Short mmCIF file of C-alpha atoms and ligand atoms in Angstrom, two decimals:
data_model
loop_
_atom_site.label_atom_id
_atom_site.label_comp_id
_atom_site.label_asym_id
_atom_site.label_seq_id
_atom_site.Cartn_x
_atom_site.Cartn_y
_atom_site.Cartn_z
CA UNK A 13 0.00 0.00 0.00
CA UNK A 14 1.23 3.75 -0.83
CA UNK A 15 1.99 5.44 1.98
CA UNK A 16 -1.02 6.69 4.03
CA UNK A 17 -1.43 10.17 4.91
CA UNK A 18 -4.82 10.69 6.05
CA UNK A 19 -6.67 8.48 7.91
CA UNK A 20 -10.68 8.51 8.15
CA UNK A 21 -12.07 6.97 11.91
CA UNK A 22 -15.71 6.12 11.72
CA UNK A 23 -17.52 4.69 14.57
CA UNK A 24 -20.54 2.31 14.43
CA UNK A 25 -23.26 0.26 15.48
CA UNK A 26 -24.20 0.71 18.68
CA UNK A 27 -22.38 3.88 20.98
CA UNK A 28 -20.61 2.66 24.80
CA UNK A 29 -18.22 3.32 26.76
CA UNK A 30 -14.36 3.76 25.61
CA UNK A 31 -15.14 4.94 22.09
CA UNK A 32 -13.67 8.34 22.55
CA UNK A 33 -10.54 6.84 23.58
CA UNK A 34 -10.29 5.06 20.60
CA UNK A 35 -10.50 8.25 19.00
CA UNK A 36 -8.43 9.63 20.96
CA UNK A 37 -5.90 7.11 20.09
CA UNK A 38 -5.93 7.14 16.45
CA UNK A 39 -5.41 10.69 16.25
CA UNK A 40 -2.84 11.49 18.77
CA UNK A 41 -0.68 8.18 17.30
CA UNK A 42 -1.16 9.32 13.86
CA UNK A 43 -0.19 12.63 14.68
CA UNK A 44 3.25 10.99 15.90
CA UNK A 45 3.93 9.71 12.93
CA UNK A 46 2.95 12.83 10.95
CA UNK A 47 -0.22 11.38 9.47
CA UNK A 48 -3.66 13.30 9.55
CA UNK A 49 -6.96 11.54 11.03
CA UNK A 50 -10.54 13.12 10.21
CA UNK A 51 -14.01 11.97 11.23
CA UNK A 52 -16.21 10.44 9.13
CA UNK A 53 -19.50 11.83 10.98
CA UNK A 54 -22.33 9.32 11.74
CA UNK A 55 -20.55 5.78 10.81
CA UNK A 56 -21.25 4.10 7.25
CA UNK A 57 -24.27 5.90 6.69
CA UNK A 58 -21.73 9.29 6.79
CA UNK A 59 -19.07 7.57 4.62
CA UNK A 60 -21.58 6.70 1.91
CA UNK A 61 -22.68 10.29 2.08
CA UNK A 62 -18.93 11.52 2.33
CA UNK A 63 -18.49 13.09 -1.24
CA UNK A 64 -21.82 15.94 -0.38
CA UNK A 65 -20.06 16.66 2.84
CA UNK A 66 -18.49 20.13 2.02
CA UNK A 67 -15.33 19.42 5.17
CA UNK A 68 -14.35 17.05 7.51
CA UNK A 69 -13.31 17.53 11.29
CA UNK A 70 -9.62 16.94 11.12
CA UNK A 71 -8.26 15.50 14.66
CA UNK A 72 -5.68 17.90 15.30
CA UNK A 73 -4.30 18.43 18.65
CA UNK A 74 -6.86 21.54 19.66
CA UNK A 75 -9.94 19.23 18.51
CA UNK A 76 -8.80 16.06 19.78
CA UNK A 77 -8.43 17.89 23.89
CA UNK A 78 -11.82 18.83 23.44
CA UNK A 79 -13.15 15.26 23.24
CA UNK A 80 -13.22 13.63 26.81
CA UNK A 81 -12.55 10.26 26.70
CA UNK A 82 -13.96 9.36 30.01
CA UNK A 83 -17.40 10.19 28.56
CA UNK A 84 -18.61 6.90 26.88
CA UNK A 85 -20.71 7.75 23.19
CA UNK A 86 -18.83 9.28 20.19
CA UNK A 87 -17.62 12.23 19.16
CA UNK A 88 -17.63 10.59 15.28
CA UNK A 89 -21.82 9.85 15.52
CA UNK A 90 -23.08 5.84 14.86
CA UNK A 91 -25.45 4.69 12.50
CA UNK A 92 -26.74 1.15 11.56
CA UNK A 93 -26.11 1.32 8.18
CA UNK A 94 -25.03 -2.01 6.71
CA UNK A 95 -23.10 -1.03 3.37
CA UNK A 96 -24.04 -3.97 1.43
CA UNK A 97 -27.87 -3.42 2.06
CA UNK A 98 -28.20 0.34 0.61
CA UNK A 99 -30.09 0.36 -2.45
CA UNK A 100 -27.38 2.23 -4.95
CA UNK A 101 -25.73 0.15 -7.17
CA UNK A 102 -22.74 2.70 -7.10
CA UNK A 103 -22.48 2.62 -3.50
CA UNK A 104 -18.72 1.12 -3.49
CA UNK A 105 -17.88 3.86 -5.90
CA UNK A 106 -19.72 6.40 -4.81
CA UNK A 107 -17.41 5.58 -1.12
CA UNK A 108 -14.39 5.81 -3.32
CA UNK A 109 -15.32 9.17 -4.81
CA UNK A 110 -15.95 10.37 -1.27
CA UNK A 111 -12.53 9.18 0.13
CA UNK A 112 -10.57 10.79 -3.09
CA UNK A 113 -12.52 14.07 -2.47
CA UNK A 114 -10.67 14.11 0.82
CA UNK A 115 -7.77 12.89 0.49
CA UNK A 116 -8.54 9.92 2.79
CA UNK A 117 -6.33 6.82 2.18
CA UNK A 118 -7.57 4.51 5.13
CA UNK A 119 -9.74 3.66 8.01
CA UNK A 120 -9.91 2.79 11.05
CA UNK A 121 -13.67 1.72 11.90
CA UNK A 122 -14.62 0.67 15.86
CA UNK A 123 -17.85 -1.78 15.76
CA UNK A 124 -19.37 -4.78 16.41
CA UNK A 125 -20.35 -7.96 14.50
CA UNK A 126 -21.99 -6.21 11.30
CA UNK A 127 -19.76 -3.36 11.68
CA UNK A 128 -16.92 -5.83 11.33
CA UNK A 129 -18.76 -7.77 8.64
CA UNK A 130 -18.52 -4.34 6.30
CA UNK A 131 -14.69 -3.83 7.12
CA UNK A 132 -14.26 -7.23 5.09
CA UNK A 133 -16.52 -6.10 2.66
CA UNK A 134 -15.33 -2.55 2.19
CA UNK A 135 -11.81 -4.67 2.38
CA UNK A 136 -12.71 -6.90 -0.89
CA UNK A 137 -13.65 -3.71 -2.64
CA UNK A 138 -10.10 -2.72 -1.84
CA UNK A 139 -10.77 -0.06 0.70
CA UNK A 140 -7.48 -0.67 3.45
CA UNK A 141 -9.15 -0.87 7.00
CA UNK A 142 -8.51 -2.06 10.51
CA UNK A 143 -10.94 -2.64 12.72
CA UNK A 144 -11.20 -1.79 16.58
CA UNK A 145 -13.09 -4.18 18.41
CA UNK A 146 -16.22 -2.54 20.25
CA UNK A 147 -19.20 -3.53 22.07
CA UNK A 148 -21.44 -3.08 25.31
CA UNK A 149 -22.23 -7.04 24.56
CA UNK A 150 -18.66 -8.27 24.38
CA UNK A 151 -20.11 -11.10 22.01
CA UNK A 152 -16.74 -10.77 19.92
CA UNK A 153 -13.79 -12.63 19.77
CA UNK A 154 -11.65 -10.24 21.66
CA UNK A 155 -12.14 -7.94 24.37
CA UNK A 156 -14.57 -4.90 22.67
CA UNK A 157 -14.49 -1.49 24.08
CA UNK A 158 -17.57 -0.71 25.83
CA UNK A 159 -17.70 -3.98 27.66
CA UNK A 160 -16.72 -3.28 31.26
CA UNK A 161 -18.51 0.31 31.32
CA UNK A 162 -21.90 -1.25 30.66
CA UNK A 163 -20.59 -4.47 33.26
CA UNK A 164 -20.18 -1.69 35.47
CA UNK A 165 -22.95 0.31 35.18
CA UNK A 166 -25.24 -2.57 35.11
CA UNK A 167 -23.90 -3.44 38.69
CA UNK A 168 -24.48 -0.48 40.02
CA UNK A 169 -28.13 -0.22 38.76
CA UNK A 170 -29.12 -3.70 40.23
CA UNK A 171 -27.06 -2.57 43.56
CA UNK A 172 -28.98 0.51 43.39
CA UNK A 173 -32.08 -1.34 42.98
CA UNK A 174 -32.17 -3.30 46.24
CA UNK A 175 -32.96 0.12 48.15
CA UNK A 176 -36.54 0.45 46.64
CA UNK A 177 -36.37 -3.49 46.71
CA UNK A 178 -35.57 -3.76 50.25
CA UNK A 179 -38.37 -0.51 50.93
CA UNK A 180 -41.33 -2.29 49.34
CA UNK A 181 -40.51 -5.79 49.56
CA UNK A 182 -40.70 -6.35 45.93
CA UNK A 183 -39.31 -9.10 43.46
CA UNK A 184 -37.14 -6.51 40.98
CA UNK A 185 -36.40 -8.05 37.58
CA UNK A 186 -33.74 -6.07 35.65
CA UNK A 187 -33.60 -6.12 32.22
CA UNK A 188 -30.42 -5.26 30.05
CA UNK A 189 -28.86 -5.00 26.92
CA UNK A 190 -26.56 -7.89 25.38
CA UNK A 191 -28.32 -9.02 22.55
CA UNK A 192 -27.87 -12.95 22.53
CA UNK A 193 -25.37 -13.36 24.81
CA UNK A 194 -25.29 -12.80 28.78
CA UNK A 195 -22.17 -11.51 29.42
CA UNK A 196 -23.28 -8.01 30.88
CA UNK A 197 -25.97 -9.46 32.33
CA UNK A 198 -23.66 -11.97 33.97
CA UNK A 199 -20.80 -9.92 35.06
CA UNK A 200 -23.02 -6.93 36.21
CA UNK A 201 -25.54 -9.17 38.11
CA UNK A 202 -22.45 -11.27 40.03
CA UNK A 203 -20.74 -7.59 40.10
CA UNK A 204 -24.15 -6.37 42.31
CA UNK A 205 -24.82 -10.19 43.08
CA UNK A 206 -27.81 -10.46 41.90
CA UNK A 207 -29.70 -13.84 43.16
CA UNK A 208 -30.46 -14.58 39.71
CA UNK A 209 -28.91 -14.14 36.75
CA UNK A 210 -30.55 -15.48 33.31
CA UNK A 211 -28.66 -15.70 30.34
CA UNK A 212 -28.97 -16.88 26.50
CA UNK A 213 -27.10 -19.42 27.19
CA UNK A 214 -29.11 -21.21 29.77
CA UNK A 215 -32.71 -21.73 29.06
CA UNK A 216 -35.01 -20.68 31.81
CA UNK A 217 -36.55 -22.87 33.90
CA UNK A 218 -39.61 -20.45 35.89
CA UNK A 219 -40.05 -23.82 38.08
CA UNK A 220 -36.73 -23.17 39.64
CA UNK A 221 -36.31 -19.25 39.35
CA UNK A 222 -39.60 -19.53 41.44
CA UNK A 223 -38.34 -21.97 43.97
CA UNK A 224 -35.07 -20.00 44.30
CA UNK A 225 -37.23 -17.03 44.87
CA UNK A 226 -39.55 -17.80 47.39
CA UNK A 227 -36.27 -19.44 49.54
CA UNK A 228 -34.32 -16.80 49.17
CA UNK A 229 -36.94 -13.94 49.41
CA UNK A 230 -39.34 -15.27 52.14
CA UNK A 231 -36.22 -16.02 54.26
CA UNK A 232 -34.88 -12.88 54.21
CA UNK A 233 -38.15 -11.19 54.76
CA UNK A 234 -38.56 -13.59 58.09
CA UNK A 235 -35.15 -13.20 59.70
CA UNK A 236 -35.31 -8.97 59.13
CA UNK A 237 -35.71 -7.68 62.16
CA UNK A 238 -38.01 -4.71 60.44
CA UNK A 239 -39.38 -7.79 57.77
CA UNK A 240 -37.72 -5.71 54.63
CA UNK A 241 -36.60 -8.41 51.98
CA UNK A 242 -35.99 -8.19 47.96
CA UNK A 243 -34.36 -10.42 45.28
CA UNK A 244 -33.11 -9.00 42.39
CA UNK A 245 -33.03 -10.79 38.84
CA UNK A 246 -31.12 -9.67 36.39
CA UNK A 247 -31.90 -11.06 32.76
CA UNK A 248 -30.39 -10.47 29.40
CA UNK A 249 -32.83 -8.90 26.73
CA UNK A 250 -32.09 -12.17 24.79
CA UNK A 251 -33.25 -15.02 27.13
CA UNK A 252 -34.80 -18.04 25.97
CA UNK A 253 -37.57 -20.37 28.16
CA UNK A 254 -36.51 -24.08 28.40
CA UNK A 255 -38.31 -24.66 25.44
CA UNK A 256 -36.03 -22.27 23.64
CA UNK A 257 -38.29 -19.78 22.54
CA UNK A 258 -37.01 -16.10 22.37
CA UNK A 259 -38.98 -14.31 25.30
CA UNK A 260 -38.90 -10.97 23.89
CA UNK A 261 -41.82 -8.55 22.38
CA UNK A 262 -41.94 -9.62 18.64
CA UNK A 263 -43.89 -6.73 17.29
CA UNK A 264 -40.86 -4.24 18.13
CA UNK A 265 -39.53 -4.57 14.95
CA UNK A 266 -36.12 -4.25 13.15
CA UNK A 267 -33.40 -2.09 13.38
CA UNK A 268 -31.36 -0.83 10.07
CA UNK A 269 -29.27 -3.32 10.22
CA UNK A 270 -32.12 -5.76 9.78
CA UNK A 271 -31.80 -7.19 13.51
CA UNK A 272 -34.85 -7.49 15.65
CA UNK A 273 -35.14 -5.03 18.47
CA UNK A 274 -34.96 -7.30 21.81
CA UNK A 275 -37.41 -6.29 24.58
CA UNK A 276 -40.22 -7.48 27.23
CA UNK A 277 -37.63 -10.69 28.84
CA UNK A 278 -38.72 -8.75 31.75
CA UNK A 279 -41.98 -8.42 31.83
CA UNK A 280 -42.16 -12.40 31.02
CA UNK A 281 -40.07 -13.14 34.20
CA UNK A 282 -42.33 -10.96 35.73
CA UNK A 283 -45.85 -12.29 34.58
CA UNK A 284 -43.96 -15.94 34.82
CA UNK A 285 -43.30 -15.76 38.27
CA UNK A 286 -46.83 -13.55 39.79
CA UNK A 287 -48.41 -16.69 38.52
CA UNK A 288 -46.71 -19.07 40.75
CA UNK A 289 -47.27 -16.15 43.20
CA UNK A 290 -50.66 -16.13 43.13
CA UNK A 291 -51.56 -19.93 42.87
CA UNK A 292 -49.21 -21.01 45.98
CA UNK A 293 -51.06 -21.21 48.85
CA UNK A 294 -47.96 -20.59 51.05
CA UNK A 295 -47.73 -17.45 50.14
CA UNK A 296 -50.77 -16.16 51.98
CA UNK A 297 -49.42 -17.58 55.03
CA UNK A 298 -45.89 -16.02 53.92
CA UNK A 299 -47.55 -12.55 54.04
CA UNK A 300 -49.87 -13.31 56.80
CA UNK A 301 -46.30 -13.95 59.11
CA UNK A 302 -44.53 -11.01 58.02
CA UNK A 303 -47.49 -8.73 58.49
CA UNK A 304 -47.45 -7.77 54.82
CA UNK A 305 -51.14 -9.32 54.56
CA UNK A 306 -53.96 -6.74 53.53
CA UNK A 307 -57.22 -8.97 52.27
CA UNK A 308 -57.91 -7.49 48.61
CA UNK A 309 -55.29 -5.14 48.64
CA UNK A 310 -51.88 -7.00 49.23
CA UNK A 311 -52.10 -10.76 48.95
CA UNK A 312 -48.92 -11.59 47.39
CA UNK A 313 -45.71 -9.94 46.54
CA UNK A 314 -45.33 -7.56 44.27
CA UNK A 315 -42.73 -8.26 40.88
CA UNK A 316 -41.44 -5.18 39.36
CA UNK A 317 -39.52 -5.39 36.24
CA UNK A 318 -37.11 -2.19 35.57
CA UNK A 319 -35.53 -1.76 31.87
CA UNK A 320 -32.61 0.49 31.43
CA UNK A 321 -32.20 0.36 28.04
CA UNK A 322 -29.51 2.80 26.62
CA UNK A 323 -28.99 3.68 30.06
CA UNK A 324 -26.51 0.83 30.11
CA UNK A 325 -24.00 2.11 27.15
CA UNK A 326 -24.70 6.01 28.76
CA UNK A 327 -22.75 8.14 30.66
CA UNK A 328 -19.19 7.40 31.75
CA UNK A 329 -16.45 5.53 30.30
CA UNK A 330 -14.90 2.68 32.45
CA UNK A 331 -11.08 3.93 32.96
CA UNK A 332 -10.51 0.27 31.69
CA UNK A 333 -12.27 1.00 28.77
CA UNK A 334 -10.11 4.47 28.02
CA UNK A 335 -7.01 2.48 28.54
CA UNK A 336 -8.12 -0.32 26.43
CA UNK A 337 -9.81 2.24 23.93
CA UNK A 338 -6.41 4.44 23.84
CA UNK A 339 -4.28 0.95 23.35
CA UNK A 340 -6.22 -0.15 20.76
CA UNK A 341 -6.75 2.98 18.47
CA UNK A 342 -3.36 3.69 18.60
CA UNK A 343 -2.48 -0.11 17.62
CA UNK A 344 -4.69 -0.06 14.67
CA UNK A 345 -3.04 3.32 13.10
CA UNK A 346 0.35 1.09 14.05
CA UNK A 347 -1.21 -1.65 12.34
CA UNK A 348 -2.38 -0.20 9.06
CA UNK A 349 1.20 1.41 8.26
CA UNK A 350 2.74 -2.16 8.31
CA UNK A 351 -0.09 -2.88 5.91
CA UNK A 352 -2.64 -5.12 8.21
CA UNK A 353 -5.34 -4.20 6.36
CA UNK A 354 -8.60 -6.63 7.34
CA UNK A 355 -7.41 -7.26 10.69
CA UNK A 356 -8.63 -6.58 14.23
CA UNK A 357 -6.85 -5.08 17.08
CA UNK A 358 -7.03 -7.83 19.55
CA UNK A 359 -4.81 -6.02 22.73
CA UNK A 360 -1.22 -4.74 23.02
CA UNK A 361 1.00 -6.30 25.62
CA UNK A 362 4.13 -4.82 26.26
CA UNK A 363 5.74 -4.08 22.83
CA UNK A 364 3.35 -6.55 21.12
CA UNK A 365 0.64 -6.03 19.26
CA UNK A 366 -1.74 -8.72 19.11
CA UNK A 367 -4.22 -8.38 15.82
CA UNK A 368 -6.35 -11.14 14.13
CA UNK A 369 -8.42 -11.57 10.96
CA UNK A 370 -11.55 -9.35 11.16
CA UNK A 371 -13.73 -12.30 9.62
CA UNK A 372 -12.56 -14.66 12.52
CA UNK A 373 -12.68 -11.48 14.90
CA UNK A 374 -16.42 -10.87 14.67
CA UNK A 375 -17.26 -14.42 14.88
CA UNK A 376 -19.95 -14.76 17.73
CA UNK A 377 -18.31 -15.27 21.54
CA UNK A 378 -21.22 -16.80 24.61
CA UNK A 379 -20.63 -17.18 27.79
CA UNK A 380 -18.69 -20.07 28.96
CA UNK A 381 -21.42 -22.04 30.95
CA UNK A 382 -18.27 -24.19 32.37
CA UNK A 383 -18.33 -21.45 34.71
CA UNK A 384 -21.74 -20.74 35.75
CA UNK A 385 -21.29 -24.04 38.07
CA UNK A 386 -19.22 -21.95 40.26
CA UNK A 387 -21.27 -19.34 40.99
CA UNK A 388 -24.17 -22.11 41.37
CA UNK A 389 -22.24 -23.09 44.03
CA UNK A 390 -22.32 -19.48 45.79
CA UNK A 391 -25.82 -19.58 45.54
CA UNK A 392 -26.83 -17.35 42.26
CA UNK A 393 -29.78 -18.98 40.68
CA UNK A 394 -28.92 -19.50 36.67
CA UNK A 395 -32.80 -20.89 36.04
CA UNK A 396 -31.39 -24.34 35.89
CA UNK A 397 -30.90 -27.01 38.75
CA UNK A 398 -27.53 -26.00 40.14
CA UNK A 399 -25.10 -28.38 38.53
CA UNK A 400 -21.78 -29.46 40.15
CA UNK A 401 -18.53 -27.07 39.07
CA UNK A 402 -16.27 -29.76 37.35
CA UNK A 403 -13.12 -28.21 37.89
CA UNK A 404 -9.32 -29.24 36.79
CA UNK A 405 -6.35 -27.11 38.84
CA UNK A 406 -3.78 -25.97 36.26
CA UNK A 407 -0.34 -25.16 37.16
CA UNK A 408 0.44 -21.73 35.28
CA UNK A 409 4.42 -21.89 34.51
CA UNK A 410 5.91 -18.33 33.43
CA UNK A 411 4.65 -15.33 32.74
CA UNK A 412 0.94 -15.40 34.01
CA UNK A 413 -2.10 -13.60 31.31
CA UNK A 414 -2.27 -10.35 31.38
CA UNK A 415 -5.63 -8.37 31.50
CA UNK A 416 -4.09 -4.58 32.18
O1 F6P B 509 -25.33 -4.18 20.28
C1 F6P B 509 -25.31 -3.22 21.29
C2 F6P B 509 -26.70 -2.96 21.81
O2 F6P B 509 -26.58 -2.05 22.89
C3 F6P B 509 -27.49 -4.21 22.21
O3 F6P B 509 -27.11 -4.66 23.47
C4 F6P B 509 -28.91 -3.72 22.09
O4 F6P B 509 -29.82 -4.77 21.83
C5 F6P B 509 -28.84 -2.81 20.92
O5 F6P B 509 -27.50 -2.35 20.82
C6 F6P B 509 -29.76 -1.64 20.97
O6 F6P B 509 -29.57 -0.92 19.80
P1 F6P B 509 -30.17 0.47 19.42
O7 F6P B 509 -29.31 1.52 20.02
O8 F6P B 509 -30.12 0.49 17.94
O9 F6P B 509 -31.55 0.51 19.99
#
């Protein structure tokens, strides 16, 4: 490739935490190496409409300490604009034309799954980029910015929730994003523990969320000395009952990148488990104990399910997610001068830059249920019967993974 001058960062998908970093890093490490970076506003849907902007934001030093990297969303814009799927034939050339017009010769474009998917594409229609991992959902092959600022954030909501919990004695189900995996909802939920946690990955069985429920709640509710008592679920907009249908609201529709908007896993959880509620004739005598009993009024327990939504991917970036964000940007301009075009910035350790294919990058990452036995074992509910953590010890000789 001819030497590369200008590089275009476009961010897209879905915004989170750690983003600006990435920015951040592209710029300042271009700018070391005396190469320009500019912002292609609003992610593919601005680079397909590049050639009728009339300028560009160039990153230089002045405009790049006026974005604040601990603030999680983008200063570039998103969109959900798959490439492929815009109806103009001249779409590819029409992206060419817009690069030429300013001068860009590469890019370096933080998304997802489908954002990936379009780096290969743009890639075979021999536009050079790298790709910077990102996601709230961490459902990539390597760690995605965004990640542990939702993890965290989604902790502190479901801690934050036990105080109205705990004040009306109520069953709180907490829905958040993920799409179909649970990591967030499994890290955050163990990161507030949560007494349950439901995840893609595990079907629900309500038979023994229920029974995990009224253990756990009614016991606490007994032994308070002031009979205050909650139990917090936190569930991953992508759950599935044990049959392994989808539990969300069908009728929400599609985003524009053709995927169906996830919601109302809460509000199942919650009408799944009032029923039990209301046909167990303990429960009467449950209330009835802890004086909670008013005939007509108050018979059972009341199930409240909360739904953050974008709340999740708002607000502050993680300072994990700056330093990964700040890493990685800079290791993708690193990348594209020694002509890794089509690859993904997996994590820099010490002088080494760790990258891999973008097509094997975006490839779809679960959780690794191995685990879940272990915190089965603590006591979280997983909407399964508890199963027994089949562990192995493993000597580690050496140096010992790195994470920071
Ligand atoms: O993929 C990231 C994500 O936050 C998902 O967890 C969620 O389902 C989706 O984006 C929401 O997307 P949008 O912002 O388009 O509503």
């Amino acid at each position: 490739m001819a030497s590369i001058k200008r590089i275009g960062v476009i961010t897209s998908g879905g915004d989170c935490g750690g983003l600006n970093a990435v920015i951040k890093g592209v710029a300042r490490e271009a700018y070391a190496f005396g190469i320009e970076s500019v912002v292609i506003p609003n992610g593919y849907a601005g680079l397909y409409n590049l050639v009728e902007l009339e300028d560009v934001v160039l990153l230089n030093a002045e405009r790049v300490s006026r974005i604040e990297a601990s603030l999680a969303g983008s200063e570039a814009g998103h969109s959900r604009v798959k490439i492929s799927k815009i109806a103009d034939p001249n779409r590819y050339k029409r992206i060419k034309e817009g690069l030429k017009k300013f001068g860009i010769d590469a890019l370096i474009i933080s998304g997802g799954d489908d954002t990936g998917s379009v780096v290969v594409d743009l890639g075979t229609h021999g536009i050079p980029c790298i790709h910077v991992p990102k996601t709230m959902d961490l459902d990539l092959q390597p760690y995605s910015v965004g990640g542990d600022s939702a993890v965290n954030r989604i902790a502190i909501f479901a801690r934050d929730l036990k105080t109205t919990g705990l004040s009306h004695n109520r069953v709180l189900v907490l829905e958040v994003f993920g799409r179909y995996v649970g990591h967030t909802a499994l890290r955050g939920g163990v990161g507030a523990e949560a007494d349950c946690i439901l995840i893609p990955e595990i079907p629900v069985d309500f038979d023994v969320v229920y029974e995990h429920m009224k253990t756990t709640y009614f016991n606490r509710v007994m032994r308070s000395d002031v009979k205050a008592g909650t139990y917090i679920i936190v569930v991953a907009e992508g759950m599935k009952n044990a049959s392994g249908e989808e539990l969300y609201d069908h009728s929400a529709g599609v985003d524009a990148f053709g995927h169906k908007k996830l919601a109302g896993a809460g509000k199942y959880i919650r009408q799944q488990l009032e029923k039990r509620l209301k046909s167990d004739p303990e429960v009467k005598e449950f209330m009835r104990k802890t004086g909670m009993y008013a005939p007509g009024v108050y018979e059972t327990p009341e199930v409240r399910e909360v739904t953050p939504g974008h709340l999740v991917r708002s607000g502050g970036s993680s300072a994990f997610d700056v330093n990964f964000g700040y890493r990685a940007g800079a290791a993708g301009v690193l990348l594209l001068m020694d002509g890794k075009a089509g690859n993904t910035v997996v994590n820099v350790e010490g002088k080494k830059i760790f990258y891999m294919p973008t097509a094997e990058a975006i490839k779809q990452r679960g959780v690794d249920i191995d685990e879940i036995a272990l915190f089965e074992s603590l006591g979280t509910c997983f909407g399964r019967r508890p199963e027994k953590f089949g562990y192995e010890s493993v000597e580690v000789k050496g140096s010992v993974h790195r994470h920071l």
